[in-house]
Tab-separated table of N, CA and C in Angstrom:
chain	number	residue	atom	x	y	z
A	246	MET	N	-70.169	96.707	162.534
A	246	MET	CA	-69.155	97.057	163.795
A	246	MET	C	-67.863	97.799	163.049
A	247	SER	N	-67.128	98.816	163.247
A	247	SER	CA	-66.699	99.659	161.945
A	247	SER	C	-65.115	98.997	162.665
A	248	GLN	N	-64.250	98.843	161.311
A	248	GLN	CA	-62.844	98.546	161.737
A	248	GLN	C	-62.469	99.738	162.144
A	249	PRO	N	-61.393	99.902	162.655
A	249	PRO	CA	-60.478	101.097	163.359
A	249	PRO	C	-59.676	101.601	162.330
A	250	SER	N	-59.924	102.869	162.117
A	250	SER	CA	-58.488	103.282	160.814
A	250	SER	C	-57.528	102.750	161.187
A	251	LEU	N	-56.445	102.463	160.160
A	251	LEU	CA	-54.526	102.065	160.293
A	251	LEU	C	-54.424	103.786	159.764
A	252	PHE	N	-52.939	103.371	160.195
A	252	PHE	CA	-52.134	104.649	160.000
A	252	PHE	C	-51.572	104.376	158.579
A	253	TRP	N	-50.835	104.768	157.838
A	253	TRP	CA	-50.331	104.593	156.754
A	253	TRP	C	-49.352	103.925	156.921
A	254	TRP	N	-48.388	103.779	157.748
A	254	TRP	CA	-47.310	102.958	157.944
A	254	TRP	C	-47.779	101.852	158.967
A	255	GLN	N	-49.043	101.803	159.397
A	255	GLN	CA	-49.480	100.324	159.783
A	255	GLN	C	-49.409	99.308	158.967
A	256	LYS	N	-49.496	99.757	157.948
A	256	LYS	CA	-49.372	98.806	156.570
A	256	LYS	C	-48.829	97.924	155.743
A	257	TYR	N	-47.316	98.661	156.324
A	257	TYR	CA	-45.879	98.238	156.002
A	257	TYR	C	-45.400	98.060	157.246
A	258	GLY	N	-45.852	97.462	158.245
A	258	GLY	CA	-45.050	97.014	159.575
A	258	GLY	C	-45.419	98.540	160.644
A	259	THR	N	-44.689	97.881	161.818
A	259	THR	CA	-44.412	99.022	162.736
A	259	THR	C	-43.011	99.949	162.232
A	260	LEU	N	-42.987	100.984	162.782
A	260	LEU	CA	-41.990	101.996	162.533
A	260	LEU	C	-40.477	101.440	163.190
A	261	ALA	N	-40.368	100.577	163.999
A	261	ALA	CA	-39.314	99.851	164.032
A	261	ALA	C	-38.681	99.004	163.137
A	262	GLN	N	-39.796	98.385	162.512
A	262	GLN	CA	-39.449	97.863	161.403
A	262	GLN	C	-38.607	98.366	160.273
A	263	MET	N	-39.576	99.282	159.932
A	263	MET	CA	-39.181	100.495	159.020
A	263	MET	C	-37.876	100.970	159.504
A	264	ALA	N	-37.405	100.991	160.417
A	264	ALA	CA	-36.479	102.040	160.644
A	264	ALA	C	-35.254	100.540	160.836
A	265	GLN	N	-35.811	99.528	160.831
A	265	GLN	CA	-34.497	98.318	160.771
A	265	GLN	C	-34.151	98.477	158.880
A	266	ALA	N	-35.226	98.429	158.694
A	266	ALA	CA	-35.128	98.344	156.665
A	266	ALA	C	-33.823	99.808	156.117
A	267	ALA	N	-34.701	100.434	156.508
A	267	ALA	CA	-33.700	101.654	156.401
A	267	ALA	C	-31.801	101.666	156.747
A	268	VAL	N	-31.924	101.138	158.029
A	268	VAL	CA	-30.308	101.189	158.184
A	268	VAL	C	-29.940	100.056	157.878
A	269	ALA	N	-30.642	99.031	157.554
A	269	ALA	CA	-30.064	97.907	156.566
A	269	ALA	C	-29.532	97.935	155.015
A	270	LEU	N	-30.424	99.068	154.718
A	270	LEU	CA	-30.172	99.492	153.210
A	270	LEU	C	-29.215	100.636	153.094
A	271	LEU	N	-28.927	101.071	154.472
A	271	LEU	CA	-27.717	102.171	154.786
A	271	LEU	C	-26.474	101.284	154.445
A	272	GLY	N	-26.514	99.846	154.882
A	272	GLY	CA	-25.386	99.265	155.629
A	272	GLY	C	-25.145	98.770	154.348
A	273	PHE	N	-25.630	98.299	153.441
A	273	PHE	CA	-25.743	97.699	152.008
A	273	PHE	C	-25.004	99.160	151.194
A	274	VAL	N	-25.556	100.346	151.435
A	274	VAL	CA	-25.170	101.142	150.264
A	274	VAL	C	-23.204	101.223	150.950
A	275	ALA	N	-23.486	101.391	152.089
A	275	ALA	CA	-21.765	101.466	152.656
A	275	ALA	C	-21.187	100.567	152.728
A	276	ILE	N	-21.366	99.178	152.397
A	276	ILE	CA	-20.543	98.268	151.529
A	276	ILE	C	-20.257	98.300	149.906
A	277	LEU	N	-20.784	98.675	149.311
A	277	LEU	CA	-21.171	99.378	148.096
A	277	LEU	C	-19.677	100.488	147.974
A	278	PHE	N	-19.687	101.239	148.581
A	278	PHE	CA	-19.153	102.327	148.972
A	278	PHE	C	-17.967	101.665	149.645
A	279	GLN	N	-17.555	100.710	150.472
A	279	GLN	CA	-16.115	100.507	150.715
A	279	GLN	C	-15.593	99.411	149.093
A	280	ILE	N	-16.512	98.651	149.039
A	280	ILE	CA	-16.033	97.904	148.111
A	280	ILE	C	-15.073	98.732	147.371
A	281	ASN	N	-15.724	99.583	146.933
A	281	ASN	CA	-15.206	100.756	145.377
A	281	ASN	C	-13.961	101.045	146.023
A	282	GLU	N	-13.715	101.771	147.025
A	282	GLU	CA	-12.964	102.464	147.816
A	282	GLU	C	-11.625	101.142	147.882
A	283	ILE	N	-11.939	100.322	148.178
A	283	ILE	CA	-11.054	98.777	148.233
A	283	ILE	C	-10.216	98.665	147.003
A	284	ARG	N	-11.188	98.845	145.653
A	284	ARG	CA	-11.096	98.752	144.384
A	284	ARG	C	-9.734	99.859	144.297
A	285	PHE	N	-9.942	101.058	144.607
A	285	PHE	CA	-9.300	102.393	144.064
A	285	PHE	C	-7.747	102.142	144.787
A	286	ASN	N	-8.027	101.570	146.168
A	286	ASN	CA	-7.046	101.261	146.573
A	286	ASN	C	-6.090	100.432	146.492
A	287	ASN	N	-6.689	99.383	145.876
A	287	ASN	CA	-5.328	98.210	145.290
A	287	ASN	C	-5.042	98.440	144.095
A	288	ARG	N	-5.487	99.574	143.463
A	288	ARG	CA	-5.185	99.673	141.854
A	288	ARG	C	-3.953	101.094	142.288
A	289	ALA	N	-4.538	101.791	143.374
A	289	ALA	CA	-3.323	102.600	143.136
A	289	ALA	C	-1.780	102.086	144.009
A	290	ALA	N	-1.758	100.874	144.888
A	290	ALA	CA	-1.025	100.291	145.286
A	290	ALA	C	0.116	99.552	144.306
A	291	SER	N	-1.071	99.029	143.426
A	291	SER	CA	-0.146	98.555	142.367
A	291	SER	C	0.620	99.125	141.113
A	292	ALA	N	-0.079	100.684	141.222
A	292	ALA	CA	1.235	101.595	140.447
A	292	ALA	C	2.498	101.881	141.027
A	293	ARG	N	1.841	102.037	142.129
A	293	ARG	CA	2.529	102.395	142.681
A	293	ARG	C	3.964	101.596	142.630
A	294	ALA	N	3.650	100.412	143.021
A	294	ALA	CA	4.741	99.029	142.871
A	294	ALA	C	5.250	99.261	141.707
A	295	ALA	N	4.369	99.150	140.445
A	295	ALA	CA	4.676	99.401	139.036
A	295	ALA	C	5.869	100.391	138.811
A	296	PHE	N	5.465	101.577	139.753
A	296	PHE	CA	6.529	102.908	138.390
A	296	PHE	C	7.736	102.730	139.835
A	297	LEU	N	7.151	102.018	141.219
A	297	LEU	CA	8.969	101.549	141.965
A	297	LEU	C	9.507	100.587	140.860
A	298	GLY	N	9.174	99.549	140.678
A	298	GLY	CA	9.825	98.602	139.710
A	298	GLY	C	10.302	99.142	138.726
A	299	TYR	N	9.381	100.046	137.841
A	299	TYR	CA	10.840	100.637	136.783
A	299	TYR	C	11.570	101.205	137.155
A	300	THR	N	11.509	102.225	138.491
A	300	THR	CA	12.805	103.254	139.093
A	300	THR	C	13.636	102.167	139.262
A	301	ASP	N	13.489	100.948	140.507
A	301	ASP	CA	14.755	99.867	140.900
A	301	ASP	C	15.321	98.997	139.436
A	302	LEU	N	14.619	99.645	138.301
A	302	LEU	CA	15.246	98.447	137.208
A	302	LEU	C	16.356	99.976	136.371
A	303	ALA	N	16.158	100.554	136.466
A	303	ALA	CA	16.231	101.845	136.068
A	303	ALA	C	17.687	101.750	137.018
A	304	PHE	N	17.939	101.935	138.179
A	304	PHE	CA	19.035	101.983	138.780
A	304	PHE	C	20.187	101.242	138.847
A	305	LYS	N	19.383	99.940	138.542
A	305	LYS	CA	20.026	98.391	138.820
A	305	LYS	C	20.813	98.134	137.569
A	306	ASN	N	20.315	98.496	136.204
A	306	ASN	CA	20.852	98.653	135.023
A	306	ASN	C	20.707	100.052	134.693
A	307	PRO	N	21.582	100.601	135.101
A	307	PRO	CA	21.663	102.415	134.150
A	307	PRO	C	21.862	102.211	132.714
A	308	LYS	N	22.519	101.385	131.875
A	308	LYS	CA	22.625	100.847	131.073
A	308	LYS	C	21.232	100.723	130.233
A	309	PHE	N	20.395	100.433	130.663
A	309	PHE	CA	19.099	99.956	129.997
A	309	PHE	C	17.785	101.997	129.688
A	310	ALA	N	18.789	102.449	130.915
A	310	ALA	CA	17.722	103.847	131.106
A	310	ALA	C	18.437	104.218	129.429
A	311	ALA	N	19.413	104.207	129.029
A	311	ALA	CA	19.248	105.013	127.654
A	311	ALA	C	18.321	104.441	126.851
A	312	PRO	N	17.287	104.789	125.707
A	312	PRO	CA	16.176	104.483	125.169
A	312	PRO	C	16.594	103.650	124.338
A	313	ASP	N	17.663	102.037	124.177
A	313	ASP	CA	17.974	101.156	123.713
A	313	ASP	C	17.026	100.042	123.801
A	314	TYR	N	16.243	99.479	124.330
A	314	TYR	CA	15.983	98.279	124.845
A	314	TYR	C	14.004	98.667	124.647
A	315	GLU	N	13.871	98.231	123.700
A	315	GLU	CA	11.499	98.072	123.837
A	315	GLU	C	11.609	97.413	124.975
A	316	SER	N	11.899	96.848	125.758
A	316	SER	CA	11.547	96.075	126.947
A	316	SER	C	11.326	97.043	128.229
A	317	PHE	N	12.202	97.788	128.114
A	317	PHE	CA	12.766	98.626	129.159
A	317	PHE	C	11.446	99.784	129.040
A	318	VAL	N	11.666	100.354	127.468
A	318	VAL	CA	10.765	101.201	127.345
A	318	VAL	C	9.193	101.007	127.581
A	319	ALA	N	8.647	99.743	127.223
A	319	ALA	CA	7.978	99.045	127.575
A	319	ALA	C	7.396	98.717	129.119
A	320	TYR	N	8.186	98.588	129.954
A	320	TYR	CA	7.767	98.761	131.249
A	320	TYR	C	7.899	100.192	131.951
A	321	PHE	N	8.781	101.389	131.285
A	321	PHE	CA	8.496	102.352	131.636
A	321	PHE	C	7.067	102.988	131.462
A	322	LEU	N	6.106	102.725	130.054
A	322	LEU	CA	5.113	103.140	130.258
A	322	LEU	C	3.988	102.409	130.149
A	323	TYR	N	4.085	101.126	130.912
A	323	TYR	CA	3.121	100.429	131.547
A	323	TYR	C	3.091	100.696	133.016
A	324	ALA	N	4.015	101.601	133.608
A	324	ALA	CA	4.315	102.028	134.988
A	324	ALA	C	3.969	103.226	134.995
A	325	CYS	N	3.814	104.470	133.939
A	325	CYS	CA	3.271	105.518	134.023
A	325	CYS	C	1.744	105.302	133.709
A	326	GLU	N	1.409	104.310	132.729
A	326	GLU	CA	0.537	104.051	132.702
A	326	GLU	C	-0.725	103.970	133.716
A	327	GLU	N	-0.204	103.138	134.383
A	327	GLU	CA	-1.374	102.386	135.773
A	327	GLU	C	-0.887	103.889	136.422
A	328	THR	N	-0.139	104.654	136.708
A	328	THR	CA	0.630	105.486	137.710
A	328	THR	C	-0.603	106.599	137.506
A	329	ILE	N	-0.312	107.280	136.079
A	329	ILE	CA	-1.295	107.885	135.947
A	329	ILE	C	-2.943	107.904	136.254
A	330	ALA	N	-3.149	106.879	135.543
A	330	ALA	CA	-4.337	106.270	135.749
A	330	ALA	C	-5.300	106.166	137.025
A	331	ALA	N	-4.387	106.147	137.979
A	331	ALA	CA	-4.593	105.796	139.621
A	331	ALA	C	-3.686	106.996	140.303
A	332	PHE	N	-3.581	108.402	139.933
A	332	PHE	CA	-3.178	109.004	140.510
A	332	PHE	C	-3.583	110.218	139.258
A	333	ALA	N	-4.705	110.099	138.773
A	333	ALA	CA	-5.717	110.844	137.937
A	333	ALA	C	-5.124	112.841	138.555
A	334	ASP	N	-5.343	112.767	139.559
A	334	ASP	CA	-6.032	113.912	140.036
A	334	ASP	C	-4.816	114.431	140.705
A	335	LYS	N	-3.577	113.803	141.089
A	335	LYS	CA	-1.787	114.310	141.302
A	335	LYS	C	-1.040	114.272	139.660
A	336	ARG	N	-0.815	115.797	140.037
A	336	ARG	CA	-0.312	116.152	138.536
A	336	ARG	C	1.711	116.081	138.888
A	337	GLU	N	1.970	115.768	140.198
A	337	GLU	CA	3.395	115.768	140.318
A	337	GLU	C	3.751	114.217	139.405
A	338	TRP	N	2.638	113.291	139.591
A	338	TRP	CA	3.329	111.884	138.480
A	338	TRP	C	3.004	112.026	137.294
A	339	GLN	N	2.402	113.049	136.667
A	339	GLN	CA	1.936	113.223	135.599
A	339	GLN	C	3.763	113.904	135.188
A	340	ALA	N	4.244	114.900	135.535
A	340	ALA	CA	5.320	115.491	135.361
A	340	ALA	C	6.497	114.640	135.673
A	341	SER	N	6.421	113.316	136.271
A	341	SER	CA	7.533	112.680	136.754
A	341	SER	C	7.505	111.697	135.769
A	342	CYS	N	6.144	111.314	135.202
A	342	CYS	CA	6.161	110.746	133.690
A	342	CYS	C	6.620	111.307	132.332
A	343	ASP	N	6.121	112.660	132.380
A	343	ASP	CA	6.580	113.285	131.130
A	343	ASP	C	8.012	114.182	131.131
A	344	TYR	N	8.772	114.072	132.296
A	344	TYR	CA	9.894	114.084	132.184
A	344	TYR	C	10.794	112.739	131.898
A	345	ASP	N	10.810	111.592	132.266
A	345	ASP	CA	10.945	110.510	131.831
A	345	ASP	C	10.974	109.912	130.272
A	346	LEU	N	9.638	110.622	129.978
A	346	LEU	CA	9.366	110.174	128.822
A	346	LEU	C	10.067	111.249	126.979
A	347	LYS	N	10.976	111.639	127.833
A	347	LYS	CA	11.720	113.089	126.699
A	347	LYS	C	12.913	112.215	126.387
A	348	PRO	N	13.546	111.398	126.769
A	348	PRO	CA	14.633	110.711	125.655
A	348	PRO	C	14.513	109.421	125.146
A	349	HIS	N	12.927	108.853	125.633
A	349	HIS	CA	12.416	108.137	124.938
A	349	HIS	C	11.949	107.748	124.007
A	350	LEU	N	11.353	109.326	123.441
A	350	LEU	CA	11.033	109.595	122.179
A	350	LEU	C	11.351	109.319	120.982
A	351	PRO	N	12.524	109.649	120.570
A	351	PRO	CA	13.125	109.570	119.716
A	351	PRO	C	13.326	107.659	119.136
A	352	PHE	N	13.081	106.956	120.186
A	352	PHE	CA	13.074	105.373	120.002
A	352	PHE	C	11.563	105.127	119.793
A	353	LEU	N	10.861	105.775	120.619
A	353	LEU	CA	8.932	105.466	120.179
A	353	LEU	C	8.785	105.758	118.710
A	354	CYS	N	9.208	107.155	118.596
A	354	CYS	CA	8.872	107.254	117.299
A	354	CYS	C	9.789	107.224	116.157
A	355	GLU	N	11.408	106.104	116.384
A	355	GLU	CA	11.054	105.166	115.122
A	355	GLU	C	10.354	104.178	115.647
A	356	LYS	N	10.250	103.874	116.593
A	356	LYS	CA	8.798	102.297	116.901
A	356	LYS	C	7.771	102.438	116.352
A	357	ASN	N	6.989	103.529	116.707
A	357	ASN	CA	5.781	104.319	115.756
A	357	ASN	C	5.826	103.964	114.077
A	358	LYS	N	7.022	104.456	113.651
A	358	LYS	CA	7.067	104.333	112.643
A	358	LYS	C	7.242	103.437	111.271
A	359	ALA	N	8.075	101.855	112.158
A	359	ALA	CA	8.656	100.997	111.491
A	359	ALA	C	6.846	100.121	112.150
A	360	GLU	N	6.705	100.087	113.108
A	360	GLU	CA	5.690	99.477	113.595
A	360	GLU	C	4.407	100.242	114.090
A	361	PRO	N	3.605	100.505	113.560
A	361	PRO	CA	2.761	101.475	114.111
A	361	PRO	C	1.576	101.017	114.918
A	362	ALA	N	1.566	99.626	114.647
A	362	ALA	CA	0.632	99.064	115.854
A	362	ALA	C	0.809	99.036	117.483
A	363	TYR	N	2.429	99.697	117.724
A	363	TYR	CA	3.268	99.538	118.843
A	363	TYR	C	2.323	100.349	119.965
A	364	LEU	N	2.543	100.986	119.433
A	364	LEU	CA	1.229	102.138	120.293
A	364	LEU	C	-0.226	101.145	120.648
A	365	ALA	N	-0.575	101.057	119.940
A	365	ALA	CA	-2.046	100.410	119.930
A	365	ALA	C	-2.441	99.460	120.795
A	366	THR	N	-1.334	99.376	121.749
A	366	THR	CA	-1.151	97.650	122.887
A	366	THR	C	-1.440	98.626	124.155
A	367	TYR	N	-1.424	100.095	123.762
A	367	TYR	CA	-1.731	100.698	125.118
A	367	TYR	C	-2.590	101.716	125.101
A	368	SER	N	-3.256	102.257	126.372
A	368	SER	CA	-4.551	102.725	126.498
A	368	SER	C	-4.364	103.824	124.976
A	369	ALA	N	-5.695	104.198	125.016
A	369	ALA	CA	-5.830	105.712	124.002
A	369	ALA	C	-4.935	106.789	125.269
A	370	GLU	N	-5.188	106.380	125.789
A	370	GLU	CA	-4.995	108.207	126.865
A	370	GLU	C	-3.348	107.755	126.702
A	371	THR	N	-2.844	106.607	126.889
A	371	THR	CA	-1.098	106.612	126.841
A	371	THR	C	-0.854	107.140	125.127
A	372	GLN	N	-1.874	106.439	124.295
A	372	GLN	CA	-1.331	106.634	123.059
A	372	GLN	C	-0.881	108.271	122.384
A	373	GLN	N	-2.007	108.561	123.465
A	373	GLN	CA	-2.519	110.544	123.242
A	373	GLN	C	-1.556	110.925	124.108
A	374	TRP	N	-0.780	110.854	125.135
A	374	TRP	CA	0.112	111.039	125.659
A	374	TRP	C	1.809	111.137	124.946
A	375	VAL	N	1.241	110.101	124.502
A	375	VAL	CA	3.284	110.075	123.941
A	375	VAL	C	2.880	110.631	122.332
A	376	LYS	N	1.963	110.727	121.910
A	376	LYS	CA	2.029	111.393	120.473
A	376	LYS	C	1.922	113.247	121.086
A	377	ALA	N	1.630	113.239	121.595
A	377	ALA	CA	1.548	115.099	122.522
A	377	ALA	C	2.729	115.304	122.365
A	378	SER	N	3.252	114.356	123.587
A	378	SER	CA	4.886	114.859	124.074
A	378	SER	C	6.045	114.535	122.919
A	379	MET	N	5.889	113.818	121.524
A	379	MET	CA	6.152	113.674	120.310
A	379	MET	C	5.846	115.037	119.337
A	380	LYS	N	5.032	115.614	119.410
A	380	LYS	CA	4.273	116.687	118.740
A	380	LYS	C	5.358	118.146	119.757
A	381	THR	N	5.049	118.150	121.229
A	381	THR	CA	6.108	119.154	121.605
A	381	THR	C	7.236	119.069	121.476
A	382	ALA	N	7.972	118.032	121.453
A	382	ALA	CA	9.256	117.754	121.152
A	382	ALA	C	9.805	118.100	120.109
A	383	SER	N	9.264	117.978	119.142
A	383	SER	CA	9.311	118.368	117.697
A	383	SER	C	9.956	117.177	117.521
A	384	VAL	N	9.753	115.391	118.068
A	384	VAL	CA	9.683	114.734	117.814
A	384	VAL	C	9.023	113.931	116.439
A	385	THR	N	9.457	113.927	115.029
A	385	THR	CA	8.819	113.547	113.842
A	385	THR	C	9.353	112.717	113.022
A	386	PRO	N	8.581	111.619	112.506
A	386	PRO	CA	9.256	111.336	111.016
A	386	PRO	C	9.770	111.918	110.047
A	387	PRO	N	10.769	111.729	109.300
A	387	PRO	CA	11.573	110.422	109.298
A	387	PRO	C	12.574	110.463	110.096
A	388	ASP	N	12.966	111.496	110.672
A	388	ASP	CA	14.818	111.562	111.197
A	388	ASP	C	14.449	111.111	112.439
A	389	CYS	N	12.772	111.553	113.224
A	389	CYS	CA	12.931	111.241	115.025
A	389	CYS	C	13.753	111.822	115.696
A	390	LYS	N	14.239	112.698	115.795
A	390	LYS	CA	15.312	113.310	115.840
A	390	LYS	C	14.570	115.062	117.097
A	391	PRO	N	15.243	115.290	118.292
A	391	PRO	CA	14.366	116.138	119.121
A	391	PRO	C	14.678	117.093	118.175
A	392	GLY	N	13.443	118.119	118.064
A	392	GLY	CA	13.460	119.610	117.487
A	392	GLY	C	13.682	120.612	118.823
A	393	LYS	N	13.874	121.589	118.374
A	393	LYS	CA	13.575	122.747	119.408
A	393	LYS	C	12.287	123.031	119.734
A	394	THR	N	12.249	123.123	121.320
A	394	THR	CA	11.467	123.793	121.369
A	394	THR	C	11.076	124.498	122.538
């Protein structure tokens, strides 16, 4: 007596079982996408909070807005680093940070001249941004004063 021939899908289960497995796999992929989106949204919220904190600090302490204190500038650089990373596709955030960086360039030039390791505490992108901004503004050692641009 011969065995009835099996369709290929009968070796792996019924059609309903395969459909259920496919739906489960799609659900798992959707969860992975959702986790990634949550991570992005958390970073964006953190960046907004850091930038707003920096702005709040500048309004509450206008004497610190002049580039006299390392902690103020460090907070500013951190806020911009987070903001630019979170909103890389939004040019207006970069432009805002570029504008606010200009008055701090002489301080950063002096700091970098005295302690070259200082800028190394920031990401490679932030180091490049600060150095490019110094070059654009012609802020260079030894005097670290803005040149004509």
